[in-house]
Coordinates of C-alpha atoms in Angstrom, one line a residue:
M1 CA 0.2 0.1 0.1
N2 CA 1.4 3.4 -0.9
R3 CA -0.9 6.5 -0.3
L4 CA -0.6 9.9 -0.1
V5 CA -2.9 11.8 2.6
I6 CA -2.0 15.3 1.3
T7 CA -4.9 17.4 0.3
K8 CA -7.0 20.4 0.0
K9 CA -10.0 20.2 -1.6
T10 CA -12.7 22.4 -2.6
E11 CA -15.2 20.3 -4.4
L12 CA -17.3 18.0 -2.4
L13 CA -15.9 14.2 -1.8
T14 CA -18.0 11.3 -2.2
V15 CA -18.4 8.3 -0.2
A16 CA -15.9 6.3 -2.3
Q17 CA -13.1 9.2 -2.5
V18 CA -13.2 9.4 1.5
L19 CA -12.7 5.6 1.6
E20 CA -10.1 5.7 -0.9
L21 CA -8.2 8.1 1.3
H22 CA -9.3 6.0 4.7
P23 CA -10.3 2.7 3.4
W24 CA -11.6 -0.2 5.7
P25 CA -9.4 -1.9 7.3
A26 CA -8.6 -5.7 6.3
P27 CA -10.4 -8.2 7.2
W28 CA -13.9 -6.1 6.7
A29 CA -13.1 -4.2 3.7
N30 CA -15.2 -6.3 1.5
E31 CA -17.9 -6.9 3.7
K32 CA -21.6 -5.9 2.8
R33 CA -22.1 -2.8 5.0
I34 CA -24.6 0.3 5.5
E35 CA -22.7 3.7 5.4
K36 CA -23.6 7.4 5.3
L37 CA -21.5 10.5 4.8
W38 CA -22.6 13.7 6.3
I39 CA -21.1 16.9 5.1
H40 CA -21.0 20.1 7.6
D41 CA -19.6 23.5 6.0
L42 CA -18.9 25.6 9.5
P43 CA -16.9 29.2 10.3
G44 CA -13.9 28.7 12.0
T45 CA -10.4 27.1 11.3
P46 CA -9.5 23.3 11.5
E47 CA -7.2 24.2 14.3
A48 CA -10.1 25.5 16.5
L49 CA -12.6 23.2 15.7
W50 CA -10.4 20.2 16.2
P51 CA -10.2 20.1 20.0
F52 CA -13.8 19.6 20.0
I53 CA -14.4 17.1 17.3
S54 CA -11.9 15.1 18.8
D55 CA -13.4 15.1 22.1
T56 CA -16.1 12.4 20.8
S57 CA -17.2 11.4 24.4
R58 CA -18.5 15.3 25.1
M59 CA -19.5 15.3 21.4
N60 CA -21.4 12.0 21.7
R61 CA -22.9 12.9 24.8
A62 CA -24.3 16.2 23.6
L63 CA -25.6 13.9 20.1
G64 CA -27.4 11.7 23.1
T65 CA -25.2 8.6 22.3
A66 CA -25.5 5.6 25.4
E67 CA -22.9 6.0 28.1
M68 CA -20.0 3.7 28.2
T69 CA -17.5 1.6 29.8
F70 CA -13.9 0.5 28.7
V71 CA -11.7 -2.0 30.6
E72 CA -7.8 -2.6 29.4
R73 CA -6.9 -5.8 29.6
G74 CA -3.3 -7.5 28.0
G75 CA -2.9 -4.5 25.9
K76 CA -6.4 -4.4 24.4
R77 CA -9.0 -1.9 25.1
Y78 CA -12.7 -3.4 25.4
G79 CA -16.1 -1.5 25.6
S80 CA -19.6 -2.0 26.3
A81 CA -22.6 -0.1 26.1
K82 CA -26.5 -0.6 26.2
P83 CA -27.6 1.5 23.5
G84 CA -31.7 1.4 23.7
G85 CA -31.3 -1.0 26.1
V86 CA -29.7 -3.4 24.1
R87 CA -25.8 -4.3 25.3
H88 CA -22.9 -4.1 22.8
E89 CA -19.4 -5.0 23.4
W90 CA -16.5 -4.8 21.4
V91 CA -12.5 -4.5 21.2
E92 CA -11.4 -0.9 20.9
V93 CA -8.7 -1.1 18.0
P94 CA -6.2 2.0 18.8
W95 CA -7.5 5.3 16.6
N96 CA -5.7 6.6 13.8
W97 CA -5.2 10.4 13.5
V98 CA -3.1 13.7 12.3
A99 CA -4.3 16.3 14.4
N100 CA -6.1 19.2 13.4
Q101 CA -6.7 16.9 9.8
W102 CA -8.7 13.8 10.5
L103 CA -9.3 10.7 13.0
T104 CA -10.3 7.0 12.0
S105 CA -11.5 4.5 14.5
L106 CA -12.5 0.4 14.0
R107 CA -14.6 -1.1 16.7
I108 CA -14.8 -5.0 16.6
Y109 CA -17.9 -6.3 18.0
E110 CA -18.0 -9.2 19.7
R111 CA -21.8 -9.0 20.8
G112 CA -24.6 -6.4 19.8
F113 CA -26.0 -5.1 16.8
F114 CA -22.6 -4.8 14.5
K115 CA -19.5 -7.0 13.6
A116 CA -17.8 -3.5 12.8
V117 CA -18.0 -0.2 12.5
W118 CA -15.8 2.2 11.0
A119 CA -15.7 6.0 11.6
V120 CA -14.4 8.5 9.7
H121 CA -13.7 12.3 10.8
M122 CA -12.0 14.7 8.2
L123 CA -11.4 18.8 8.7
E124 CA -10.8 20.3 5.4
P125 CA -10.1 24.3 5.2
I126 CA -12.2 26.4 2.9
E127 CA -12.5 29.8 2.1
T128 CA -15.5 30.3 4.7
G129 CA -14.1 28.2 7.4
T130 CA -13.8 24.5 7.6
R131 CA -15.7 21.2 5.3
I132 CA -16.3 18.6 8.1
Y133 CA -16.8 15.1 6.4
L134 CA -18.4 12.3 8.8
Y135 CA -18.5 8.8 7.2
F136 CA -19.8 6.2 9.4
G137 CA -19.8 2.6 7.9
A138 CA -21.4 -0.2 9.8
I139 CA -21.2 -4.4 9.3
P140 CA -24.5 -5.7 10.8
R141 CA -24.9 -8.9 12.3
N142 CA -28.1 -9.8 10.8
M143 CA -31.1 -8.8 9.1
L144 CA -32.4 -7.4 12.0
A145 CA -29.7 -5.8 13.1
G146 CA -29.2 -4.1 9.9
A147 CA -33.0 -2.8 10.0
A148 CA -32.3 -1.5 13.6
I149 CA -29.0 0.4 11.8
R150 CA -31.3 2.1 9.1
I151 CA -33.5 3.5 11.7
G152 CA -31.0 4.8 13.9
F153 CA -28.8 6.8 11.5
P154 CA -31.3 9.5 10.9
S155 CA -31.5 10.4 14.0
I156 CA -27.7 10.5 14.6
E157 CA -27.8 13.0 11.7
R158 CA -30.5 15.3 12.8
A159 CA -28.1 15.6 16.2
Y160 CA -25.4 16.4 14.2
K161 CA -27.5 19.5 12.2
R162 CA -28.1 20.6 15.9
V163 CA -24.8 20.5 17.6
L164 CA -22.5 21.3 14.9
P165 CA -23.7 25.0 14.4
A166 CA -24.2 25.2 18.0
L167 CA -20.6 24.1 18.6
A168 CA -18.8 26.4 15.4
A169 CA -20.9 29.8 17.0
Q170 CA -19.0 29.4 20.1
L171 CA -15.5 28.9 19.6
D172 CA -14.1 31.8 21.2
R173 CA -15.3 29.7 24.8
L174 CA -13.5 27.4 26.3
R175 CA -16.2 25.0 26.2
P176 CA -19.0 25.9 24.0
D177 CA -22.9 25.5 25.9
V178 CA -23.8 22.5 23.4
L179 CA -21.2 20.6 24.8
V180 CA -21.7 21.1 28.3
L181 CA -24.1 19.3 30.9
P182 CA -25.1 20.9 33.8
P183 CA -25.5 18.9 37.0
G184 CA -28.2 18.2 39.2
P185 CA -28.9 20.0 42.4
L186 CA -27.0 19.6 45.6
T187 CA -29.0 17.9 48.6
D188 CA -29.7 20.1 51.1
V189 CA -27.2 19.1 53.7
A190 CA -24.5 19.7 50.9
D191 CA -25.7 22.8 49.7
H192 CA -25.5 24.1 53.4
R193 CA -22.1 22.7 54.4
L194 CA -20.9 24.0 50.9
R195 CA -22.0 27.7 51.7
T196 CA -20.8 27.4 55.5
Q197 CA -17.6 26.5 54.5
Q198 CA -17.5 29.2 51.5
A199 CA -18.1 31.7 54.4
V200 CA -15.4 30.1 56.8
L201 CA -12.5 30.1 54.1
V202 CA -13.0 33.9 53.3
E203 CA -13.1 34.4 56.9
Q204 CA -10.0 32.6 57.1
G205 CA -8.2 35.4 55.1
L206 CA -8.4 33.4 51.7
P207 CA -9.1 35.4 48.7
K208 CA -12.6 35.8 47.9
D209 CA -12.3 35.4 44.5
C210 CA -10.7 32.0 44.4
V211 CA -13.0 31.0 47.1
D212 CA -16.0 31.9 45.0
A213 CA -14.7 30.4 41.8
L214 CA -13.8 27.3 43.2
I215 CA -17.3 26.8 45.1
D216 CA -19.0 27.6 42.3
F217 CA -17.3 25.0 40.1
V218 CA -17.7 22.4 42.6
R219 CA -21.7 23.2 42.9
N220 CA -22.1 23.7 38.9
G221 CA -19.3 22.4 37.1
D222 CA -19.7 19.5 34.2
D223 CA -19.3 16.0 35.4
Q224 CA -16.5 15.2 33.1
D225 CA -14.4 18.7 34.1
V226 CA -14.8 18.2 38.0
H227 CA -14.1 14.3 37.6
R228 CA -10.2 15.4 37.8
I229 CA -9.4 19.3 38.9
Q230 CA -6.5 20.6 37.6
I231 CA -5.5 23.3 39.6
R232 CA -3.0 25.3 37.4
E233 CA -5.8 24.6 34.8
R234 CA -8.7 26.0 36.4
A235 CA -6.5 29.2 37.5
R236 CA -5.5 30.2 33.9
V237 CA -9.3 29.7 32.7
W238 CA -10.7 31.7 35.4
K239 CA -7.3 34.2 35.2
L240 CA -7.0 34.1 38.7
P241 CA -3.4 33.7 40.8
E242 CA -1.9 29.6 40.8
Q243 CA -0.3 30.0 44.0
D244 CA -3.8 31.7 45.7
L245 CA -6.3 29.4 44.0
L246 CA -4.0 26.4 45.0
R247 CA -4.0 27.3 48.9
V248 CA -8.0 27.7 48.8
A249 CA -8.2 24.0 47.0
L250 CA -5.9 23.2 50.1
H251 CA -8.0 24.5 52.4
A252 CA -11.0 23.4 50.7
T253 CA -9.4 19.8 51.1
R254 CA -9.1 20.0 54.7
A255 CA -12.1 21.2 55.4
G256 CA -13.7 18.1 53.8
L257 CA -14.9 19.5 50.6
L258 CA -12.3 18.7 48.5
T259 CA -9.9 15.1 48.0
L260 CA -6.5 14.8 47.2
S261 CA -5.3 12.4 44.6
W262 CA -1.8 11.9 43.5
D263 CA -2.4 9.9 40.0
T264 CA 0.6 8.2 38.4
V265 CA 0.8 8.8 34.9
C266 CA 2.1 6.5 32.2
P267 CA 5.2 8.1 30.0
H268 CA 3.9 6.9 26.7
C269 CA 0.1 7.3 26.5
R270 CA 0.2 9.8 29.7
G271 CA -2.7 8.5 31.1
V272 CA -3.7 8.2 34.6
R273 CA -3.0 4.6 35.6
D274 CA -3.6 4.8 39.5
E275 CA -5.3 7.2 41.9
N276 CA -4.0 7.3 45.0
G277 CA -5.8 9.2 47.7
T278 CA -2.7 9.6 50.2
L279 CA 1.1 10.2 49.3
S280 CA 1.8 7.2 51.4
A281 CA -0.3 4.7 49.3
L282 CA 1.9 6.0 46.3
Q283 CA 3.7 3.1 45.3
A284 CA 7.3 2.7 43.8
R285 CA 6.0 1.3 40.2
S286 CA 3.1 1.5 38.4
H287 CA 1.8 -0.5 35.2
C288 CA 0.4 0.7 32.3
S289 CA -2.1 -2.2 30.8
A290 CA -2.8 -0.5 28.0
C291 CA 0.9 0.3 26.7
E292 CA 1.9 -3.2 28.4
I293 CA 4.9 -1.2 30.2
D294 CA 6.0 -0.9 33.8
F295 CA 7.5 2.6 34.9
T296 CA 8.6 4.1 38.1
T297 CA 7.4 7.2 40.1
D298 CA 11.4 8.5 40.0
T299 CA 10.4 11.0 37.1
H300 CA 9.4 14.5 37.4
E301 CA 6.4 13.9 35.2
S302 CA 5.2 10.3 36.3
V303 CA 3.0 11.8 39.0
E304 CA 0.2 14.3 39.0
V305 CA -1.7 15.8 41.9
T306 CA -5.2 16.8 41.4
F307 CA -8.4 17.2 43.5
R308 CA -12.0 15.5 43.6
V309 CA -14.9 17.0 44.8
H310 CA -15.7 15.0 48.0
P311 CA -18.3 12.3 47.7
S312 CA -20.1 13.9 51.0
I313 CA -20.8 17.0 48.9
R314 CA -21.4 16.1 45.1
D315 CA -21.1 12.5 43.7
V316 CA -19.0 13.2 40.1
P317 CA -18.4 9.4 38.2
D318 CA -16.2 9.4 35.5
Q319 CA -18.4 9.1 32.5
L320 CA -17.3 8.4 29.2
Y321 CA -19.3 8.2 25.8
C322 CA -16.5 7.2 23.8
S323 CA -12.6 6.3 24.6
A324 CA -12.1 9.8 22.5
E325 CA -8.4 8.9 21.8
P326 CA -7.1 11.9 20.3
A327 CA -8.4 14.2 22.8
R328 CA -7.4 12.4 25.6
K329 CA -3.9 12.0 24.2
D330 CA -3.5 15.6 22.8
H331 CA 0.2 15.2 23.1
I332 CA 0.3 12.9 20.0
R333 CA 0.3 14.9 17.3
V334 CA 0.5 11.6 14.8
Q335 CA -1.0 8.2 15.4
W336 CA -1.1 5.6 12.6
T337 CA -1.2 1.8 12.5
V338 CA 0.5 0.7 9.4
P339 CA 0.1 -2.6 7.9
P340 CA 3.0 -4.9 6.8
G341 CA 4.3 -3.5 3.8
G342 CA 2.6 -0.2 4.2
N343 CA 4.2 3.6 2.8
I344 CA 2.2 6.1 3.8
K345 CA 2.8 9.9 3.6
L346 CA 1.4 12.4 5.4
A347 CA 1.9 16.4 5.9
P348 CA 1.1 16.7 10.0
K349 CA 1.9 20.6 9.7
L350 CA 3.5 20.3 13.3
K351 CA 4.1 23.8 15.4
P352 CA 7.8 24.5 15.5
G353 CA 9.3 22.5 18.9
R354 CA 10.6 19.3 19.9
Y355 CA 8.8 15.8 19.2
T356 CA 9.4 12.2 20.0
A357 CA 8.9 9.8 17.2
W358 CA 7.9 6.0 18.5
R359 CA 7.5 2.8 16.7
D360 CA 5.6 0.1 18.8
R361 CA 7.0 1.7 21.5
T362 CA 10.7 2.0 20.2
G363 CA 13.0 4.2 18.8
G364 CA 12.4 7.5 20.7
W365 CA 14.3 9.9 18.4
Y366 CA 13.8 13.3 18.2
L367 CA 11.7 15.3 15.3
D368 CA 13.0 19.0 15.7
V369 CA 10.5 21.1 13.8
D370 CA 11.9 24.6 12.4
A371 CA 12.2 26.7 9.2
D372 CA 15.7 24.9 8.4
G373 CA 14.6 21.6 9.2
E374 CA 14.2 19.3 5.8
Q375 CA 11.2 19.2 3.9
T376 CA 11.1 15.3 3.7
I377 CA 11.4 13.0 6.3
R378 CA 11.6 9.1 6.0
W379 CA 10.8 7.3 9.0
A380 CA 14.1 5.4 10.0
A381 CA 15.3 3.1 12.9
H382 CA 17.4 6.1 14.4
P383 CA 19.2 5.2 17.3
E384 CA 17.4 6.7 20.6
G385 CA 18.3 9.9 20.6
T386 CA 18.8 11.2 17.4
V387 CA 18.1 14.6 16.5
V388 CA 16.2 14.8 12.7
K389 CA 15.0 18.3 11.5
A390 CA 12.1 18.9 9.7
D391 CA 10.3 21.9 8.4
P392 CA 6.6 22.8 9.4
T393 CA 5.0 21.7 6.0
A394 CA 7.5 18.8 5.9
T395 CA 6.1 15.6 4.5
I396 CA 7.0 12.7 6.9
E397 CA 6.8 9.1 5.2
L398 CA 5.5 6.4 7.1
V399 CA 7.4 3.1 6.3
N400 CA 6.8 -0.5 7.5
D401 CA 8.9 -3.4 6.7
T402 CA 8.1 -5.7 9.1
A403 CA 5.8 -8.6 8.5
D404 CA 3.5 -7.2 11.3
D405 CA 1.0 -4.3 12.0
N406 CA 3.5 -1.2 13.0
L407 CA 2.0 2.0 14.9
F408 CA 3.9 5.1 14.5
R409 CA 3.5 8.2 17.0
I410 CA 4.7 11.7 16.4
Q411 CA 4.2 13.3 20.3
E412 CA 5.1 16.3 21.5
A413 CA 8.3 16.3 23.9
K414 CA 7.0 18.5 26.0
W415 CA 4.7 17.4 29.2
S416 CA 1.5 19.9 29.7
D417 CA 2.3 22.6 32.2
H418 CA -1.5 22.1 33.1
A419 CA -0.4 19.5 35.5
L420 CA 0.3 19.9 39.2
R421 CA 3.7 17.9 39.8
A422 CA 4.4 16.4 43.3
G423 CA 7.6 18.8 43.5
Q424 CA 5.5 21.4 43.2
L425 CA 3.0 20.7 45.7
L426 CA 5.8 18.9 48.2
G427 CA 7.4 22.5 47.9
F428 CA 4.3 24.7 48.6
Q429 CA 4.6 25.7 52.5
D430 CA 0.7 25.6 53.0
F431 CA 0.6 21.9 51.9
R432 CA 3.3 21.3 54.6
D433 CA 1.5 23.3 56.7
L434 CA -1.8 21.6 56.3
F435 CA -0.6 18.3 55.2
S436 CA 1.9 17.6 58.0
E437 CA 0.9 13.9 58.7
E438 CA 1.6 13.2 54.8
Y439 CA 4.7 10.9 54.0
I440 CA 6.0 8.9 51.4
G441 CA 6.5 5.4 51.5
A442 CA 9.8 3.6 52.4
D443 CA 10.7 2.3 49.0
V444 CA 9.2 5.1 46.6
R445 CA 11.9 7.6 45.1
L446 CA 9.3 10.3 44.1
G447 CA 10.6 12.5 41.0
V448 CA 10.2 16.0 42.2
G449 CA 12.3 18.0 39.1
E450 CA 14.8 20.6 39.5
Q451 CA 14.6 22.3 42.8
T452 CA 16.7 25.0 44.6
L453 CA 17.9 24.2 48.1
L454 CA 18.6 27.0 50.2
F455 CA 20.4 26.4 53.5
T456 CA 20.8 28.8 56.4
D457 CA 24.2 28.8 59.0
V458 CA 24.3 30.9 62.0
V459 CA 27.9 32.8 62.1
G460 CA 29.7 32.3 65.5
S461 CA 26.8 30.3 66.5
T462 CA 29.5 28.2 69.2
A463 CA 30.1 31.5 70.7
F464 CA 26.6 32.5 70.7
Y465 CA 25.1 29.6 72.8
A466 CA 28.1 30.2 75.3
S467 CA 27.5 34.1 75.6
R468 CA 23.9 33.5 76.0
G469 CA 23.4 30.2 77.7
D470 CA 20.8 27.6 76.0
P471 CA 17.9 29.1 77.0
G472 CA 18.5 32.6 76.3
A473 CA 20.1 31.1 72.7
F474 CA 16.9 29.1 72.1
I475 CA 14.7 31.9 72.5
E476 CA 17.0 34.1 69.7
I477 CA 16.9 31.1 67.5
K478 CA 13.0 30.2 67.6
R479 CA 12.6 34.0 66.7
H480 CA 14.9 33.9 64.0
F481 CA 13.3 30.8 62.4
D482 CA 9.8 32.7 62.7
E483 CA 11.1 35.6 60.6
V484 CA 13.3 33.1 58.1
F485 CA 10.1 30.7 57.7
A486 CA 8.0 34.0 57.1
I487 CA 10.3 35.0 54.0
V488 CA 10.7 31.8 52.3
A489 CA 6.9 31.5 52.3
G490 CA 6.1 35.1 51.3
H491 CA 9.1 33.6 48.2
R492 CA 6.8 30.6 47.4
G493 CA 8.9 28.4 49.3
A494 CA 8.8 25.9 51.6
V495 CA 10.7 25.0 54.6
V496 CA 11.9 21.3 54.7
K497 CA 13.1 21.0 58.1
T498 CA 15.3 22.8 60.5
I499 CA 18.7 21.1 61.6
G500 CA 19.7 22.4 64.6
D501 CA 19.6 26.0 64.2
A502 CA 20.1 25.5 60.8
V503 CA 17.2 26.1 58.1
M504 CA 16.5 23.9 55.1
A505 CA 13.9 25.3 52.5
T506 CA 13.2 24.5 48.8
F507 CA 11.9 26.5 45.9
G508 CA 10.7 25.6 42.3
D509 CA 12.0 28.7 40.8
P510 CA 15.5 29.5 41.7
V511 CA 14.9 33.2 41.0
D512 CA 12.3 32.9 43.9
A513 CA 15.4 31.4 46.3
V514 CA 17.9 33.9 45.2
R515 CA 15.1 36.7 46.1
A516 CA 14.5 34.9 49.3
S517 CA 18.4 34.8 50.3
R518 CA 18.7 38.6 49.6
K519 CA 15.7 39.5 51.9
I520 CA 17.2 37.1 54.3
H521 CA 20.6 38.8 54.4
D522 CA 18.7 42.1 54.5
T523 CA 16.8 41.1 57.5
F524 CA 19.8 40.2 59.1
H525 CA 21.9 43.0 58.5
P526 CA 25.3 43.9 60.2
T527 CA 24.0 46.8 62.0
R528 CA 20.9 45.0 63.2
A529 CA 20.6 45.7 66.9
D530 CA 17.9 43.6 68.5
T531 CA 19.4 40.1 67.7
P532 CA 22.7 39.0 67.7
I533 CA 21.8 36.4 64.9
R534 CA 23.9 36.6 61.5
L535 CA 23.2 34.3 58.7
R536 CA 24.9 32.7 55.9
I537 CA 23.4 31.2 53.0
S538 CA 23.8 28.6 50.6
L539 CA 21.8 28.0 47.5
N540 CA 22.2 24.5 45.2
T541 CA 19.8 23.7 42.0
G542 CA 19.5 20.7 40.1
P543 CA 17.6 17.8 40.0
C544 CA 16.1 15.8 43.2
I545 CA 13.9 13.1 44.5
A546 CA 12.1 13.2 47.5
V547 CA 12.8 9.8 50.2
R548 CA 11.9 8.8 53.7
L549 CA 15.0 8.3 55.1
N550 CA 15.7 7.3 58.8

């Protein structure tokens, strides 16, 4: 097979032309099928529409499809649903897509109306915006199933005619209204508790705008948004200071409105594999059944910290209406399973930056996209870490010279900066003050990324203790601790511990550490008369792990 999937057309494509670009996979290609092609011209660019079109879980919910359940076993994903009260079970084959351009999905059914379903979504730029092609093909299990499928297609078509224009009219929003489902009302008890704690949090001196935004989200947020609250993302959406919102979330957790979750994340698919309600429950190793790999938690990106609504306030299920691979794996810009002997060319139009190229989870060479790169890239088995430069408009050729299907991926090397990493929370003073009982398991080496450690040392401490005596010296040391702690907290750092009369603190940003050091020096200046304490300070920056020793 040799296909070139680089098109920009203005005439309408037919079913045959769509399937020439994205043919049914073997062995289903020659089966008798029922198929539909719906074409919609919408305002907005493919880049603006893609995040919503590719989020097929939210789309399907808006379209009125049944909720789905997925489990992963032996490297395969199994789905089930009960549309119209009839149970369907299938194998969810890995999707293919090129971000902002198209996606395809195949389901092989073990139970229900179908033998297989093939779906193709294509986004094509036109003068007035974007032309979307929606192809659905179904191979019925029997004549009765075929009749049910034919009856069902018109209702799906009507739903798309309702949803797509409403979606395109609100592309300037984080979430168009048509894709949002408000929750039901809280119980009287939960509502009273939420209002009471909202007032308490404000009385404690926490920022009212942050408290109000978080409480409103807990009460009215869509289940699919509230199920796993990422505080850094929320701060950007609400245009609130990240540190302030994190403080509010931590205090709300202590008040029993939220819970904390330490989530292990697969380094390949970046999906959540384990959710741990306490830091001590976090294990040294985890497993991704979808990627069939084991991984450790000693890297910076391996653990994300998220918040959940406490079940006593609101039950927020993790509802899915589709596996929605492209939306749930947004870092993967190209994913394509190429059959044996396949040779495929594509133009993914990647933004400048660094990407990692994988072939069946092997390789790991880098694709650096910039204006000085090559116009044509032929996939090769480069040693891990090799850097290949590509122009943003480059054509990339995927070649499978093996006897088995090969899954090719091009994914962003940079991880999302929406995630709250373990190191950021462990280096946050409010967390250490509010959750001092949290501890790391004895065998865990928790990656916390680059940290800047600050150490203080009292100058002439031996002579100081001798001249003041232990009681007097202790009072002065305690006073100086209070001042140093306040300075560290005021510069977005956290005190890890004291060592005798010394302080050890950590900062996520080295600039904050330098500014805190300057403030400490200025505070304990040589001419200060109310205390004899003078301090030396040392700083050290580098990658760190957090462990529990002694």
